[in-house]
Structure formats: C-alpha cells, structure tokens
XYZ file of C-alpha atoms in Angstrom:
441
model
C 6.793 -31.874 35.029
C 6.967 -28.618 37.035
C 10.751 -28.702 37.057
C 11.459 -30.675 33.920
C 14.264 -29.400 31.641
C 11.696 -29.319 28.822
C 9.505 -26.847 30.729
C 12.435 -24.532 31.438
C 13.473 -24.723 27.788
C 9.961 -23.800 26.655
C 9.840 -20.885 29.094
C 13.268 -19.673 28.015
C 12.278 -19.658 24.341
C 8.898 -18.063 25.053
C 10.804 -14.901 25.988
C 12.722 -14.579 22.710
C 13.292 -10.796 22.596
C 13.887 -10.562 18.857
C 10.666 -11.977 17.395
C 7.756 -9.551 16.948
C 4.358 -11.046 17.699
C 2.190 -11.748 14.649
C -1.212 -10.055 14.500
C -3.781 -11.817 16.656
C -1.196 -13.603 18.797
C -2.752 -14.451 22.193
C 0.448 -13.248 23.894
C -0.211 -9.664 22.776
C -0.918 -7.144 25.542
C -2.694 -3.882 24.670
C -0.690 -1.165 26.448
C -2.328 1.855 24.838
C -3.666 3.288 28.108
C -0.215 3.287 29.777
C 1.549 4.682 26.713
C -0.220 8.006 26.439
C -3.162 6.591 24.479
C -1.232 6.231 21.194
C -3.181 3.988 18.809
C -1.490 2.970 15.565
C -4.730 1.650 14.076
C -6.551 4.939 14.483
C -3.674 7.343 13.960
C -1.993 5.707 10.960
C -4.541 3.194 9.714
C -7.537 5.501 9.789
C -5.723 8.231 7.853
C -4.898 5.715 5.122
C -8.460 4.436 5.055
C -9.977 7.926 4.769
C -7.527 9.467 2.293
C -8.486 9.800 -1.372
C -4.828 10.016 -2.363
C -1.711 8.094 -1.403
C -0.332 8.791 2.072
C 3.264 8.630 3.319
C 3.579 8.404 7.106
C 6.378 7.898 9.611
C 6.408 5.756 12.756
C 9.063 6.016 15.440
C 10.057 4.938 18.933
C 12.867 3.289 20.847
C 14.325 0.126 19.361
C 12.759 -2.864 21.056
C 9.705 -0.934 22.259
C 7.349 -3.096 20.170
C 6.995 -1.144 16.896
C 7.206 -4.222 14.676
C 4.459 -5.955 16.652
C 2.281 -2.849 16.278
C 3.008 -2.594 12.552
C 1.974 -6.223 12.060
C -1.297 -5.401 13.829
C -1.713 -2.448 11.471
C -1.064 -4.728 8.483
C -3.939 -6.989 9.548
C -6.198 -3.978 10.242
C -5.574 -2.668 6.724
C -6.013 -6.058 5.087
C -9.407 -6.313 6.761
C -10.254 -2.998 5.081
C -9.429 -3.915 1.480
C -5.725 -2.996 1.508
C -3.187 -5.316 -0.067
C -0.164 -4.802 2.212
C 3.506 -5.487 1.491
C 5.401 -5.469 4.802
C 9.129 -6.070 5.167
C 11.946 -5.436 7.627
C 14.540 -3.597 5.542
C 17.559 -4.761 7.531
C 16.817 -8.487 7.254
C 17.856 -8.967 3.630
C 18.538 -5.635 1.971
C 20.220 -2.830 3.905
C 23.072 -2.676 6.382
C 21.876 -0.575 9.321
C 25.460 0.444 10.055
C 25.752 2.124 6.652
C 22.489 2.990 4.908
C 21.555 5.596 2.308
C 18.472 6.387 0.244
C 19.560 4.364 -2.795
C 19.779 1.243 -0.612
C 16.184 1.769 0.538
C 14.873 2.292 -2.997
C 16.574 -0.893 -4.191
C 15.221 -2.756 -1.146
C 11.664 -1.594 -1.890
C 12.039 -2.560 -5.542
C 13.306 -6.060 -4.758
C 10.585 -6.725 -2.208
C 7.796 -5.374 -4.415
C 9.018 -7.528 -7.290
C 9.019 -10.545 -5.000
C 5.516 -9.950 -3.625
C 3.724 -8.624 -6.707
C 5.338 -10.412 -9.670
C 2.441 -12.889 -9.856
C -0.140 -10.138 -10.366
C 1.818 -7.573 -12.387
C 4.361 -7.716 -15.177
C 7.919 -7.033 -13.950
C 8.940 -6.119 -17.494
C 9.327 -2.314 -16.931
C 11.790 -2.881 -14.063
C 13.658 -5.639 -15.897
C 13.973 -3.403 -18.972
C 15.415 -0.707 -16.708
C 17.942 -3.186 -15.296
C 18.782 -4.358 -18.808
C 19.637 -0.767 -19.800
C 21.958 -0.529 -16.773
C 23.421 -4.028 -17.129
C 26.788 -3.059 -18.614
C 27.322 -0.747 -15.632
C 26.296 -3.173 -12.901
C 27.029 -6.720 -14.111
C 30.466 -6.690 -12.456
C 28.824 -5.582 -9.206
C 26.360 -8.463 -9.403
C 29.483 -10.578 -9.909
C 28.143 -12.557 -12.825
C 29.451 -12.814 -16.415
C 26.015 -13.776 -17.777
C 24.429 -11.728 -20.543
C 21.176 -10.332 -19.158
C 19.140 -10.707 -22.359
C 19.823 -14.439 -22.496
C 18.159 -15.042 -19.122
C 14.582 -16.115 -18.499
C 12.369 -13.735 -16.473
C 12.886 -15.588 -13.167
C 16.654 -15.532 -13.680
C 16.542 -11.827 -14.501
C 14.631 -11.211 -11.290
C 17.271 -13.143 -9.368
C 19.945 -10.818 -10.788
C 18.149 -7.853 -9.259
C 18.033 -9.726 -5.948
C 21.790 -10.380 -6.209
C 22.389 -6.658 -6.655
C 20.572 -5.790 -3.419
C 22.163 -8.753 -1.620
C 25.642 -7.503 -2.524
C 24.662 -4.005 -1.417
C 24.081 -5.374 2.074
C 26.622 -8.170 2.319
C 29.675 -6.890 0.421
C 30.806 -3.548 1.906
C 33.531 -3.046 -0.710
C 30.878 -3.095 -3.460
C 28.332 -0.923 -1.634
C 29.627 2.485 -2.669
C 30.228 1.311 -6.244
C 26.634 0.111 -6.545
C 25.359 3.437 -5.210
C 27.507 5.382 -7.659
C 26.159 3.365 -10.587
C 22.487 3.522 -9.499
C 22.269 7.031 -7.995
C 22.030 8.938 -11.310
C 19.103 6.726 -12.328
C 16.936 6.645 -9.189
C 14.313 8.905 -10.799
C 13.911 6.576 -13.770
C 13.861 3.547 -11.436
C 10.972 5.142 -9.537
C 9.168 5.766 -12.837
C 9.354 2.121 -13.923
C 8.580 0.927 -10.400
C 5.428 3.050 -10.442
C 4.480 1.596 -13.814
C 4.788 -1.835 -12.185
C 2.732 -0.684 -9.158
C -0.047 0.731 -11.346
C -0.281 -2.600 -13.129
C -0.378 -4.383 -9.751
C -3.201 -2.149 -8.509
C -5.246 -3.048 -11.571
C -4.876 -6.748 -10.776
C -5.096 -6.980 -6.981
C -6.654 -10.212 -5.699
C -10.399 -10.229 -5.092
C -11.458 -8.096 -2.152
C -8.490 -5.695 -2.293
C -8.828 -2.188 -3.687
C -5.751 -0.329 -2.372
C -2.029 -1.043 -2.081
C 0.169 -0.210 0.920
C 3.866 -0.752 1.674
C 5.269 -0.824 5.216
C 9.070 -0.551 5.473
C 10.127 -1.538 8.981
C 13.449 -1.223 10.849
C 14.737 1.925 9.129
C 14.795 3.310 12.679
C 17.792 1.010 13.268
C 19.933 3.012 10.861
C 23.065 4.224 12.599
C 23.671 7.971 12.332
C 26.542 8.664 9.904
C 27.857 12.181 9.318
C 29.337 13.368 6.030
C 30.561 16.864 6.777
C 27.596 18.803 8.144
C 25.034 16.405 6.670
C 23.864 13.078 8.059
C 22.466 9.990 6.367
C 19.201 10.635 8.257
C 18.866 14.010 6.536
C 19.863 12.499 3.188
C 17.144 9.838 3.394
C 14.206 11.592 5.061
C 14.736 15.221 4.004
C 16.985 15.539 0.925
C 15.278 12.569 -0.727
C 11.821 13.109 0.765
C 10.176 13.643 -2.628
C 11.592 10.376 -3.925
C 10.786 8.585 -0.655
C 7.149 9.635 -1.056
C 7.027 9.077 -4.817
C 5.985 5.411 -4.928
C 2.432 5.114 -6.245
C 0.878 3.501 -3.136
C 0.312 4.191 0.549
C 3.604 4.195 2.471
C 4.799 3.835 6.057
C 8.474 4.095 7.003
C 9.958 3.756 10.462
C 12.046 6.789 11.457
C 15.020 6.971 13.860
C 13.720 8.494 17.101
C 16.601 10.943 17.394
C 15.424 12.614 14.150
C 12.391 13.858 16.076
C 14.725 15.478 18.616
C 16.834 17.349 16.113
C 16.711 20.839 14.678
C 15.014 19.288 11.629
C 11.967 18.024 13.554
C 9.703 20.757 12.159
C 10.883 19.951 8.622
C 9.886 16.321 9.178
C 6.433 17.458 10.318
C 6.023 19.863 7.402
C 6.884 17.142 4.879
C 5.201 14.070 6.351
C 2.685 15.382 8.877
C 2.631 14.199 12.479
C 4.919 11.262 13.166
C 3.394 8.712 15.531
C 5.784 7.672 18.313
C 5.560 4.559 20.479
C 6.746 5.460 23.998
C 7.657 3.177 26.897
C 5.109 1.509 29.157
C 4.968 3.898 32.122
C 6.041 1.885 35.188
C 6.737 4.941 37.367
C 5.160 8.370 37.587
C 7.065 11.548 36.829
C 7.345 11.991 40.617
C 9.134 8.635 40.889
C 6.297 6.622 42.450
C 5.386 3.157 41.203
C 2.654 3.404 38.562
C 0.613 0.300 39.246
C -1.410 0.215 35.982
C 1.872 0.157 34.062
C 3.441 -2.488 36.297
C 0.331 -4.635 35.830
C 0.662 -4.368 32.042
C 4.314 -5.419 32.197
C 3.345 -8.372 34.403
C 0.707 -9.266 31.804
C 3.426 -9.469 29.140
C 5.159 -12.110 31.262
C 1.941 -13.815 32.357
C 0.625 -14.355 28.824
C 3.873 -15.985 27.702
C 3.929 -18.251 30.746
C 0.244 -19.140 30.465
C 0.710 -20.744 27.045
C 3.240 -23.178 28.517
C 2.296 -23.659 32.168
C -1.203 -22.263 32.772
C -1.546 -24.139 36.062
C 1.452 -22.443 37.720
C 1.158 -19.289 39.834
C 3.209 -16.447 38.337
C 4.435 -14.879 41.590
C 4.919 -18.045 43.637
C 5.748 -20.961 41.319
C 7.262 -19.211 38.287
C 8.940 -16.498 40.415
C 9.810 -17.162 44.040
C 7.901 -14.111 45.320
C 5.782 -11.136 44.189
C 8.731 -8.883 45.111
C 11.095 -10.687 42.724
C 8.587 -10.370 39.880
C 7.926 -6.695 40.587
C 11.624 -5.852 40.725
C 12.165 -7.424 37.322
C 9.247 -5.423 35.909
C 10.536 -2.146 37.358
C 14.082 -2.704 36.111
C 12.811 -3.167 32.550
C 11.829 0.504 32.493
C 8.683 -0.486 30.600
C 10.869 -1.368 27.606
C 9.457 -4.605 26.183
C 12.661 -6.031 24.741
C 14.536 -5.276 27.957
C 11.809 -7.077 29.895
C 12.123 -10.156 27.679
C 15.932 -10.076 27.830
C 15.981 -9.821 31.623
C 13.420 -12.604 32.022
C 15.213 -14.892 29.581
C 18.551 -14.221 31.274
C 17.087 -14.987 34.703
C 15.595 -18.260 33.418
C 18.986 -19.153 31.966
C 20.511 -18.858 35.446
C 18.333 -21.508 37.137
C 18.116 -25.288 36.877
C 14.608 -25.527 38.261
C 11.667 -23.265 39.037
C 10.966 -20.881 40.637
C 13.026 -18.017 39.219
C 14.868 -16.836 42.308
C 15.628 -13.391 43.601
C 19.317 -14.174 43.098
C 18.803 -15.133 39.427
C 16.917 -11.888 38.782
C 19.570 -9.889 40.637
C 22.318 -11.462 38.540
C 20.407 -10.738 35.306
C 19.931 -7.111 36.396
C 23.608 -6.767 37.331
C 24.707 -8.127 33.959
C 22.384 -5.784 32.059
C 23.453 -2.832 34.224
C 27.078 -3.453 33.297
C 26.139 -3.389 29.609
C 24.448 -0.003 30.067
C 27.418 1.304 32.066
C 29.727 0.495 29.153
C 27.367 2.232 26.706
C 27.769 5.596 28.465
C 30.746 7.851 27.728
C 32.404 9.542 30.676
C 31.129 12.995 29.712
C 27.527 11.769 29.583
C 27.028 10.813 33.247
C 26.296 14.423 34.178
C 23.664 14.618 31.408
C 21.949 11.490 32.717
C 22.000 12.900 36.250
C 20.382 16.135 35.034
C 17.602 14.292 33.186
C 16.908 12.082 36.224
C 16.200 15.276 38.192
C 14.480 17.448 35.560
C 12.658 14.728 33.532
C 13.415 16.809 30.464
C 15.927 16.594 27.634
C 17.746 19.296 25.707
C 17.807 19.438 21.907
C 21.424 18.390 21.612
C 23.406 15.607 19.885
C 24.623 14.146 23.184
C 21.059 13.661 24.411
C 20.068 12.179 21.063
C 22.854 9.614 21.392
C 21.548 8.639 24.825
C 18.053 8.286 23.375
C 19.397 6.106 20.559
C 21.099 3.630 22.907
C 18.091 3.559 25.262
C 19.898 5.100 28.229
C 17.191 7.768 28.136
C 13.574 6.660 27.753
C 10.452 8.569 26.742
C 7.126 8.236 28.594
C 3.698 9.768 27.973
C 0.448 10.088 29.855
C -2.833 11.979 29.634
C -3.271 14.623 32.317
C -6.544 15.488 34.089
C -7.567 17.696 31.151
C -6.956 14.902 28.661
C -3.816 16.596 27.313
C -0.869 14.411 26.373
C 2.185 15.038 28.566
C 5.656 13.810 27.652
C 8.567 13.239 30.045
C 11.923 11.485 30.106
C 13.952 9.457 32.528
C 17.103 7.393 32.664
C 16.810 3.663 32.195
C 16.303 2.299 35.747
C 19.255 -0.069 35.310
C 21.518 2.994 35.320
C 20.423 4.074 38.813
C 22.707 1.480 40.396
C 25.839 2.488 38.453
C 28.544 4.114 40.613
C 29.407 6.777 38.016
C 25.760 7.833 37.842
C 25.462 8.066 41.629
C 28.577 10.243 41.720
C 27.142 12.545 39.047
C 23.878 12.898 40.991
C 25.814 13.698 44.186
C 27.568 16.564 42.396
C 24.199 18.074 41.464
C 22.837 18.088 45.020
C-alpha cells in the first residue's frame, strides 16, 4: 500500500493548487502569527458586525497567497453572526480577467444576486429594467425571442446569457458595455430595490446581507491613455461600486496599493487588509523556523488525511533536508508550495519524494520565473534583494503582480508591524539575476 499507484494519485491530487479550502477544512493551517498578525475575521468581519450602516471593504494580496480560503472562513464567521452571505469568484462565470471594466462587475453582481436571492425576493424590478433595454441588447444576447413572452425563469436566463456573452464572446464585449453603460445608475437602483426586498425576507436567523466578490485582484492592468482599468473600477466608479444596499467586500489588485493612488483608495474605502506571504526567512536572510514549520504543516495536514501512518520527512520525503528545501523555495507562497509539491510527486513512481524530484520541480519552476522577467528588470530585482524595499514605480508593480517580488510582514519588539520585500527565492538561482547582483557589489 505504501507505494501503490492509488496512494501516489491521492497525494498528487491532495496538492491541487487551484482549489481554495472550504471553511472548517481540517487541512487549514492558521498562519496569522507568521504573516504579521493579519486577521481577516477581526479586521474585516468585526467592522461589518459592529457597523450600523453598510460597509464596503477591500482585501488584497498576491495571487495564490490564500485569499479565497480566508474569504471562505470570513463567510462562515459572518453566517454564524446572522449575516446572509453571497460569495462568488467573479472570473469563474462572469468577467474576463484579461479585459475587465466596471460594467462587467456590476452585471456579474446582478446575475449572481438574482441567482442566490430569487427565491426570497421578487426579481421583477431587475427584469422590468432588462425589458426596457431589450431592443438594445437582444442581438447581443443572440436570441430572437420577444422578452415579454417569456416566463420569469426564462427571463432570468436571458440576463445570464448577457453576462455569459460578456465573458465568453470578446467581439460582443465592448458592444454590451456601450449599451449598458448609460444605464448603470438605473440598474443599481432596481438592484437595490431587489436587495431591500431580499433583506425583508431573509431566512430565519439572518438579519444582515453581505456580498463578497472574489478574484477581482486577478484583473490584468489595461491602460487607456493615462487611465487604467484599475482606476476606472475602484476610483472613477467608486460611488457606484459602494452603492449596493448591503455590506460589500471586493478583492483589489495588489499593485493598486503601490501606486500613486494608494491614498485615494484609503480615503474612499478605509484601510485595505493585505494578506502577505508566510515569512520563511528573516529580513537578514536567516531561516525563520516558525514560518518554515507552518509551511511544513500545510504539507503535513494534506498528507495526514491520506497516509497518517507515514513519516513526513523520511517516508513521504527522503530526508528532512529535501522537505526543508522545498519549503524554502516556495517563498512562503501557498500556491507555489502546492505546485512544487505536486510537480515533485508527478516525477516519482514510488515514495519517498526524492531530492532529485524536488530539484527537478524547482528547476522547472525557476525557468518559468526566468521567462517572466524582462531583461531590464534584473537590476531591479537585484536592488530589492539587497535593500528589501521597493520603489513606487510601474516596473516594481509589474514584478509584484507576477510574484517575482513578494511582500512579508512581522511584528517588531515594540509590537509595531514592519513590512519588507524580497525576490522569490526561485529567482536566486537564475544566471541573469546573479549577474545583476555582481554588478551591484
């Protein structure tokens, strides 16, 4: 059984890097104390619980750091405190992260709220709005049907088709925006009418309504002249983004917090909570054992569900050194850890995971990072590796976006939060990076 193909298959799939853990999953590892003490339940959840009026908050961090897992924990926390919560990942069905604007997000929220709340509130205000726009949009829905002749469920499906085409049919995307954009204010008005009805008829035990829109941080930065789609969504349309009559949480692209508009974001939305990396090294470059132990726990808990009788650093991995190297090379980035582990498992035919399999997985990932860096950026990475600081500049923001630069936090001896930056450890072995460092010294 120890080396059965079935066991390896189970281990391989246990490290799926693209599935957030549901709330209460036994594989969850609490990393708050090695992430600068950030606590989503207290910092976002408590504000919502205490506020007498609707709140609109932002949540950010590197892609793959574990935000979705934390947001699902927050969802459960709120539900246990009388909140009815609608959570959805915007890029799964509604928006194209490569090309996203505010109108796309509003339509995504409308579709999902209709789907989740139609049993407790009348969708009639929104359907009447769509009916009044039908002559403009029926060609974009790609249906010849007369809207008034449809039953309510069929009318709802037409709205879903509109958002589906927005995501899936690029040639229709701009046309849909042009038709809907002049009417976003009235769409918000009817959506709020629908939400007020829903709040009057929440299931027993619920007294407040909250919406969590995940994965907006995956939006790719698109410039239109001097403006960007980030500014269009979170600043130009901030009033509309906050206008839904419920508590709101949106995920925000991390690079927005490192732009010249960071203070505007704070002035509009308040403090944005950020999820940093698990700190596996200190700012001085020494191994940070508490962080390494947390990363090992992430692996251990996934293994334990499948093979609890096997020793992690002798029977699953061939040595403690092999395990530790894998943990260090992840940079404390959860998705990278899962990717590296899954890749290493995919390179063996029987346990244990060998040093060679881990080395090959690291080499493959390193090559991916090497190709993500433009030639002019190696010197920037070398500078950050020495200074542990970043400059407020587009080139650094790009390196943050593609996870070549990582953010870490810790509490100093006075209990003050300190923030620092480093290159992803996979980059340390790249020849171009070594050459850039040599030029600095």
